[in-house]
Amino acid sequence: MDLQEYLDRMESGAPITGGGDLHRFMRELNEEAMRLTSLLNAQYHDQEEIRALFSRIIGKPVDKTFRLFPPFYTNCGKHITLGKRVFINTGCHFHDQGGIVLGDGVLISSNVVLSTINHDFDPENRLTSYPAPIVIGNNVWIGASVTVVPGIRIGDGAVIGAGAVVTRDIPPNTIAAGVPARVIRPIRPGDLPRQRKMADMVE
């Protein structure tokens, strides 16, 4: 099996049986991802060096506008696709076997988890897994410590509040938050984040 065969199979959404050829190939990608992310995370790199290492992790060039603050973790890497002006903050985990697509201008805050694979609920078949892609549209902002589960689409311009668990698709140009995440309201022209003054925080 080669990489393209593996990615095609993952994109089909078909179950992956534990112990099979596909599962063994997945393990090989796991090992390579651990090796490359350890190089990324072990010492300081400037952004040019980070882009070079990240290109090796995902197996394709990244745009010169891409920025990342390590550490970064993935257990595959080869099924990540990035647009332009993408920023990924520190401590993020991308489980990308099922495919992760980030559009142009996406901002990913610290400690975000994007997970594209589920295991079978039946204990007898727990090693069987099911891939499904996460697709994040252009100019989306994902807040700190958000988790996005397999098969989710987040529309262009959406904002996901810190700590949310996204279990359903989020429409474009909306603000969603909570566990599970729900749409709070649409984004309005001229919207600004709510801010608290230091005096308010100590009173």
PDB file of C-alpha atoms in Angstrom:
ATOM      1  CA  MET A   1       0.000   0.000   0.000  1.00  0.00           C
ATOM      2  CA  ASP A   2       1.244   3.491  -0.819  1.00  0.00           C
ATOM      3  CA  LEU A   3       0.260   6.817   0.743  1.00  0.00           C
ATOM      4  CA  GLN A   4      -2.270   7.776  -1.933  1.00  0.00           C
ATOM      5  CA  GLU A   5      -4.053   4.424  -1.650  1.00  0.00           C
ATOM      6  CA  TYR A   6      -4.215   4.939   2.102  1.00  0.00           C
ATOM      7  CA  LEU A   7      -5.599   8.484   1.805  1.00  0.00           C
ATOM      8  CA  ASP A   8      -8.175   7.387  -0.791  1.00  0.00           C
ATOM      9  CA  ARG A   9      -9.358   4.631   1.512  1.00  0.00           C
ATOM     10  CA  MET A  10      -9.600   7.010   4.467  1.00  0.00           C
ATOM     11  CA  GLU A  11     -11.602   9.472   2.384  1.00  0.00           C
ATOM     12  CA  SER A  12     -14.083   6.726   1.501  1.00  0.00           C
ATOM     13  CA  GLY A  13     -15.123   6.560   5.171  1.00  0.00           C
ATOM     14  CA  ALA A  14     -15.012   2.758   5.129  1.00  0.00           C
ATOM     15  CA  PRO A  15     -14.251   1.036   8.457  1.00  0.00           C
ATOM     16  CA  ILE A  16     -10.633   0.274   9.289  1.00  0.00           C
ATOM     17  CA  THR A  17     -10.276  -3.178  10.821  1.00  0.00           C
ATOM     18  CA  GLY A  18      -7.752  -3.500  13.610  1.00  0.00           C
ATOM     19  CA  GLY A  19      -4.754  -5.590  12.630  1.00  0.00           C
ATOM     20  CA  GLY A  20      -5.359  -5.349   8.870  1.00  0.00           C
ATOM     21  CA  ASP A  21      -3.046  -3.965   6.178  1.00  0.00           C
ATOM     22  CA  LEU A  22      -4.596  -0.508   6.406  1.00  0.00           C
ATOM     23  CA  HIS A  23      -4.159  -0.490  10.164  1.00  0.00           C
ATOM     24  CA  ARG A  24      -0.508  -1.512   9.832  1.00  0.00           C
ATOM     25  CA  PHE A  25       0.118   1.295   7.325  1.00  0.00           C
ATOM     26  CA  MET A  26      -1.540   3.723   9.750  1.00  0.00           C
ATOM     27  CA  ARG A  27       0.908   2.616  12.440  1.00  0.00           C
ATOM     28  CA  GLU A  28       3.834   3.343  10.107  1.00  0.00           C
ATOM     29  CA  LEU A  29       2.504   6.872   9.566  1.00  0.00           C
ATOM     30  CA  ASN A  30       2.097   7.224  13.342  1.00  0.00           C
ATOM     31  CA  GLU A  31       5.790   6.473  13.835  1.00  0.00           C
ATOM     32  CA  GLU A  32       6.896   8.945  11.165  1.00  0.00           C
ATOM     33  CA  ALA A  33       4.648  11.657  12.612  1.00  0.00           C
ATOM     34  CA  MET A  34       6.101  11.127  16.092  1.00  0.00           C
ATOM     35  CA  ARG A  35       9.633  11.373  14.715  1.00  0.00           C
ATOM     36  CA  LEU A  36       8.978  14.590  12.787  1.00  0.00           C
ATOM     37  CA  THR A  37       6.961  16.309  15.517  1.00  0.00           C
ATOM     38  CA  SER A  38       9.712  15.529  18.015  1.00  0.00           C
ATOM     39  CA  LEU A  39      12.122  17.409  15.736  1.00  0.00           C
ATOM     40  CA  LEU A  40       9.679  20.320  15.564  1.00  0.00           C
ATOM     41  CA  ASN A  41       9.026  20.454  19.290  1.00  0.00           C
ATOM     42  CA  ALA A  42      12.441  19.671  20.767  1.00  0.00           C
ATOM     43  CA  GLN A  43      14.099  23.086  20.331  1.00  0.00           C
ATOM     44  CA  TYR A  44      13.592  26.623  19.096  1.00  0.00           C
ATOM     45  CA  HIS A  45      13.035  27.156  15.356  1.00  0.00           C
ATOM     46  CA  ASP A  46      12.339  30.360  13.487  1.00  0.00           C
ATOM     47  CA  GLN A  47       9.214  30.489  11.321  1.00  0.00           C
ATOM     48  CA  GLU A  48      11.077  29.576   8.134  1.00  0.00           C
ATOM     49  CA  GLU A  49      12.433  26.436   9.807  1.00  0.00           C
ATOM     50  CA  ILE A  50       8.983  25.663  11.236  1.00  0.00           C
ATOM     51  CA  ARG A  51       7.436  25.897   7.777  1.00  0.00           C
ATOM     52  CA  ALA A  52      10.071  23.520   6.414  1.00  0.00           C
ATOM     53  CA  LEU A  53       9.457  20.981   9.178  1.00  0.00           C
ATOM     54  CA  PHE A  54       5.681  21.313   8.916  1.00  0.00           C
ATOM     55  CA  SER A  55       5.915  20.710   5.164  1.00  0.00           C
ATOM     56  CA  ARG A  56       7.679  17.420   5.925  1.00  0.00           C
ATOM     57  CA  ILE A  57       5.020  16.502   8.473  1.00  0.00           C
ATOM     58  CA  ILE A  58       2.125  17.013   6.044  1.00  0.00           C
ATOM     59  CA  GLY A  59       4.012  15.864   2.954  1.00  0.00           C
ATOM     60  CA  LYS A  60       3.392  18.988   0.892  1.00  0.00           C
ATOM     61  CA  PRO A  61       4.599  22.613   0.808  1.00  0.00           C
ATOM     62  CA  VAL A  62       2.962  25.154   3.108  1.00  0.00           C
ATOM     63  CA  ASP A  63       2.404  28.751   2.098  1.00  0.00           C
ATOM     64  CA  LYS A  64       4.953  31.359   3.186  1.00  0.00           C
ATOM     65  CA  THR A  65       2.177  33.054   5.197  1.00  0.00           C
ATOM     66  CA  PHE A  66       1.706  29.997   7.466  1.00  0.00           C
ATOM     67  CA  ARG A  67       2.665  30.478  11.129  1.00  0.00           C
ATOM     68  CA  LEU A  68       2.833  27.974  13.985  1.00  0.00           C
ATOM     69  CA  PHE A  69       3.815  28.213  17.634  1.00  0.00           C
ATOM     70  CA  PRO A  70       5.055  24.762  18.794  1.00  0.00           C
ATOM     71  CA  PRO A  71       4.553  22.351  20.342  1.00  0.00           C
ATOM     72  CA  PHE A  72       2.295  20.727  17.768  1.00  0.00           C
ATOM     73  CA  TYR A  73       1.129  17.117  17.764  1.00  0.00           C
ATOM     74  CA  THR A  74      -0.291  14.796  15.130  1.00  0.00           C
ATOM     75  CA  ASN A  75      -0.509  11.029  14.792  1.00  0.00           C
ATOM     76  CA  CYS A  76      -0.602  11.063  10.990  1.00  0.00           C
ATOM     77  CA  GLY A  77       0.090  14.466   9.407  1.00  0.00           C
ATOM     78  CA  LYS A  78      -0.222  13.404   5.781  1.00  0.00           C
ATOM     79  CA  HIS A  79      -3.953  14.162   5.609  1.00  0.00           C
ATOM     80  CA  ILE A  80      -3.738  17.862   6.561  1.00  0.00           C
ATOM     81  CA  THR A  81      -4.429  20.542   3.936  1.00  0.00           C
ATOM     82  CA  LEU A  82      -3.831  24.239   4.670  1.00  0.00           C
ATOM     83  CA  GLY A  83      -4.862  27.435   2.927  1.00  0.00           C
ATOM     84  CA  LYS A  84      -3.002  30.733   3.110  1.00  0.00           C
ATOM     85  CA  ARG A  85      -2.538  32.903   6.235  1.00  0.00           C
ATOM     86  CA  VAL A  86      -3.228  29.999   8.607  1.00  0.00           C
ATOM     87  CA  PHE A  87      -2.058  30.406  12.207  1.00  0.00           C
ATOM     88  CA  ILE A  88      -1.870  27.532  14.713  1.00  0.00           C
ATOM     89  CA  ASN A  89      -1.103  28.412  18.320  1.00  0.00           C
ATOM     90  CA  THR A  90       0.727  26.285  20.847  1.00  0.00           C
ATOM     91  CA  GLY A  91      -0.253  22.815  22.080  1.00  0.00           C
ATOM     92  CA  CYS A  92      -2.679  21.757  19.335  1.00  0.00           C
ATOM     93  CA  HIS A  93      -3.446  18.114  18.477  1.00  0.00           C
ATOM     94  CA  PHE A  94      -4.531  17.184  14.943  1.00  0.00           C
ATOM     95  CA  HIS A  95      -5.705  13.560  14.563  1.00  0.00           C
ATOM     96  CA  ASP A  96      -6.003  13.815  10.818  1.00  0.00           C
ATOM     97  CA  GLN A  97      -6.405  10.266   9.492  1.00  0.00           C
ATOM     98  CA  GLY A  98      -9.869  11.142   8.164  1.00  0.00           C
ATOM     99  CA  GLY A  99      -8.648  14.441   6.696  1.00  0.00           C
ATOM    100  CA  ILE A 100      -8.376  17.990   8.040  1.00  0.00           C
ATOM    101  CA  VAL A 101      -8.847  20.976   5.728  1.00  0.00           C
ATOM    102  CA  LEU A 102      -8.167  24.517   6.977  1.00  0.00           C
ATOM    103  CA  GLY A 103      -9.225  27.345   4.656  1.00  0.00           C
ATOM    104  CA  ASP A 104      -7.529  30.694   4.133  1.00  0.00           C
ATOM    105  CA  GLY A 105      -7.131  32.932   7.168  1.00  0.00           C
ATOM    106  CA  VAL A 106      -7.985  30.272   9.771  1.00  0.00           C
ATOM    107  CA  LEU A 107      -6.876  31.051  13.342  1.00  0.00           C
ATOM    108  CA  ILE A 108      -6.455  28.065  15.683  1.00  0.00           C
ATOM    109  CA  SER A 109      -5.961  29.007  19.340  1.00  0.00           C
ATOM    110  CA  SER A 110      -3.986  27.080  21.973  1.00  0.00           C
ATOM    111  CA  ASN A 111      -4.727  23.463  22.909  1.00  0.00           C
ATOM    112  CA  VAL A 112      -7.292  22.812  20.180  1.00  0.00           C
ATOM    113  CA  VAL A 113      -8.048  19.157  19.333  1.00  0.00           C
ATOM    114  CA  LEU A 114      -9.253  18.221  15.844  1.00  0.00           C
ATOM    115  CA  SER A 115     -10.092  14.510  15.776  1.00  0.00           C
ATOM    116  CA  THR A 116     -11.198  12.759  12.586  1.00  0.00           C
ATOM    117  CA  ILE A 117     -11.553   9.161  13.701  1.00  0.00           C
ATOM    118  CA  ASN A 118     -13.915   7.223  15.980  1.00  0.00           C
ATOM    119  CA  HIS A 119     -13.686   3.698  17.390  1.00  0.00           C
ATOM    120  CA  ASP A 120     -16.483   1.148  17.308  1.00  0.00           C
ATOM    121  CA  PHE A 121     -18.738   1.281  20.375  1.00  0.00           C
ATOM    122  CA  ASP A 122     -18.939  -2.535  20.562  1.00  0.00           C
ATOM    123  CA  PRO A 123     -16.176  -3.690  22.935  1.00  0.00           C
ATOM    124  CA  GLU A 124     -15.630  -6.768  20.769  1.00  0.00           C
ATOM    125  CA  ASN A 125     -14.847  -4.526  17.774  1.00  0.00           C
ATOM    126  CA  ARG A 126     -13.205  -1.617  19.586  1.00  0.00           C
ATOM    127  CA  LEU A 127     -10.101  -1.709  17.366  1.00  0.00           C
ATOM    128  CA  THR A 128     -12.264  -1.020  14.305  1.00  0.00           C
ATOM    129  CA  SER A 129     -12.252   2.690  13.515  1.00  0.00           C
ATOM    130  CA  TYR A 130     -14.241   5.043  11.290  1.00  0.00           C
ATOM    131  CA  PRO A 131     -12.657   8.085   9.621  1.00  0.00           C
ATOM    132  CA  ALA A 132     -14.557  11.271   8.739  1.00  0.00           C
ATOM    133  CA  PRO A 133     -13.077  14.633   7.680  1.00  0.00           C
ATOM    134  CA  ILE A 134     -13.116  17.986   9.453  1.00  0.00           C
ATOM    135  CA  VAL A 135     -13.446  20.924   7.059  1.00  0.00           C
ATOM    136  CA  ILE A 136     -12.921  24.443   8.425  1.00  0.00           C
ATOM    137  CA  GLY A 137     -13.838  27.309   6.096  1.00  0.00           C
ATOM    138  CA  ASN A 138     -12.087  30.574   5.384  1.00  0.00           C
ATOM    139  CA  ASN A 139     -11.463  33.132   8.153  1.00  0.00           C
ATOM    140  CA  VAL A 140     -12.696  30.884  10.959  1.00  0.00           C
ATOM    141  CA  TRP A 141     -11.451  31.600  14.488  1.00  0.00           C
ATOM    142  CA  ILE A 142     -11.370  28.614  16.859  1.00  0.00           C
ATOM    143  CA  GLY A 143     -10.904  29.566  20.511  1.00  0.00           C
ATOM    144  CA  ALA A 144      -8.622  27.963  23.076  1.00  0.00           C
ATOM    145  CA  SER A 145      -9.179  24.354  24.188  1.00  0.00           C
ATOM    146  CA  VAL A 146     -11.894  23.616  21.621  1.00  0.00           C
ATOM    147  CA  THR A 147     -12.501  20.003  20.554  1.00  0.00           C
ATOM    148  CA  VAL A 148     -13.938  19.244  17.115  1.00  0.00           C
ATOM    149  CA  VAL A 149     -15.175  15.680  16.517  1.00  0.00           C
ATOM    150  CA  PRO A 150     -15.093  13.693  13.255  1.00  0.00           C
ATOM    151  CA  GLY A 151     -17.177  14.706  10.250  1.00  0.00           C
ATOM    152  CA  ILE A 152     -17.714  18.363  11.195  1.00  0.00           C
ATOM    153  CA  ARG A 153     -17.860  21.342   8.816  1.00  0.00           C
ATOM    154  CA  ILE A 154     -17.418  24.872  10.144  1.00  0.00           C
ATOM    155  CA  GLY A 155     -18.584  27.574   7.758  1.00  0.00           C
ATOM    156  CA  ASP A 156     -16.642  30.601   6.561  1.00  0.00           C
ATOM    157  CA  GLY A 157     -16.190  33.378   9.100  1.00  0.00           C
ATOM    158  CA  ALA A 158     -17.497  31.425  12.108  1.00  0.00           C
ATOM    159  CA  VAL A 159     -16.142  31.879  15.654  1.00  0.00           C
ATOM    160  CA  ILE A 160     -15.984  28.951  18.104  1.00  0.00           C
ATOM    161  CA  GLY A 161     -15.830  30.026  21.749  1.00  0.00           C
ATOM    162  CA  ALA A 162     -13.126  28.763  24.091  1.00  0.00           C
ATOM    163  CA  GLY A 163     -13.689  25.308  25.571  1.00  0.00           C
ATOM    164  CA  ALA A 164     -16.458  24.318  23.171  1.00  0.00           C
ATOM    165  CA  VAL A 165     -17.002  20.755  21.964  1.00  0.00           C
ATOM    166  CA  VAL A 166     -18.216  20.902  18.367  1.00  0.00           C
ATOM    167  CA  THR A 167     -20.460  17.918  17.615  1.00  0.00           C
ATOM    168  CA  ARG A 168     -22.514  19.342  14.735  1.00  0.00           C
ATOM    169  CA  ASP A 169     -21.871  21.537  11.713  1.00  0.00           C
ATOM    170  CA  ILE A 170     -21.593  25.284  12.350  1.00  0.00           C
ATOM    171  CA  PRO A 171     -23.093  27.695   9.775  1.00  0.00           C
ATOM    172  CA  PRO A 172     -21.029  30.488   8.229  1.00  0.00           C
ATOM    173  CA  ASN A 173     -20.642  33.820  10.043  1.00  0.00           C
ATOM    174  CA  THR A 174     -22.021  32.647  13.366  1.00  0.00           C
ATOM    175  CA  ILE A 175     -20.690  32.467  16.932  1.00  0.00           C
ATOM    176  CA  ALA A 176     -20.941  29.048  18.578  1.00  0.00           C
ATOM    177  CA  ALA A 177     -19.965  28.016  22.103  1.00  0.00           C
ATOM    178  CA  GLY A 178     -20.698  25.498  24.834  1.00  0.00           C
ATOM    179  CA  VAL A 179     -20.640  21.744  25.448  1.00  0.00           C
ATOM    180  CA  PRO A 180     -21.947  20.610  23.084  1.00  0.00           C
ATOM    181  CA  ALA A 181     -21.437  23.744  20.984  1.00  0.00           C
ATOM    182  CA  ARG A 182     -24.541  25.570  19.795  1.00  0.00           C
ATOM    183  CA  VAL A 183     -24.957  28.669  17.699  1.00  0.00           C
ATOM    184  CA  ILE A 184     -25.414  31.720  19.926  1.00  0.00           C
ATOM    185  CA  ARG A 185     -26.030  34.334  17.270  1.00  0.00           C
ATOM    186  CA  PRO A 186     -24.889  35.537  13.856  1.00  0.00           C
ATOM    187  CA  ILE A 187     -21.853  37.760  13.545  1.00  0.00           C
ATOM    188  CA  ARG A 188     -22.929  41.338  12.926  1.00  0.00           C
ATOM    189  CA  PRO A 189     -21.001  44.027  11.028  1.00  0.00           C
ATOM    190  CA  GLY A 190     -18.696  45.888  13.401  1.00  0.00           C
ATOM    191  CA  ASP A 191     -18.769  43.158  16.092  1.00  0.00           C
ATOM    192  CA  LEU A 192     -15.978  43.404  18.660  1.00  0.00           C
ATOM    193  CA  PRO A 193     -15.028  40.910  21.384  1.00  0.00           C
ATOM    194  CA  ARG A 194     -16.393  41.694  24.823  1.00  0.00           C
ATOM    195  CA  GLN A 195     -13.613  42.942  27.094  1.00  0.00           C
ATOM    196  CA  ARG A 196     -13.427  43.448  30.836  1.00  0.00           C
ATOM    197  CA  LYS A 197     -11.409  46.208  32.428  1.00  0.00           C
ATOM    198  CA  MET A 198      -8.885  45.252  35.108  1.00  0.00           C
ATOM    199  CA  ALA A 199     -10.874  47.265  37.664  1.00  0.00           C
ATOM    200  CA  ASP A 200     -13.979  45.169  36.903  1.00  0.00           C
ATOM    201  CA  MET A 201     -12.011  41.964  37.506  1.00  0.00           C
ATOM    202  CA  VAL A 202     -10.837  42.946  41.009  1.00  0.00           C
ATOM    203  CA  GLU A 203     -14.066  44.461  42.338  1.00  0.00           C
TER     204      GLU A 203
END
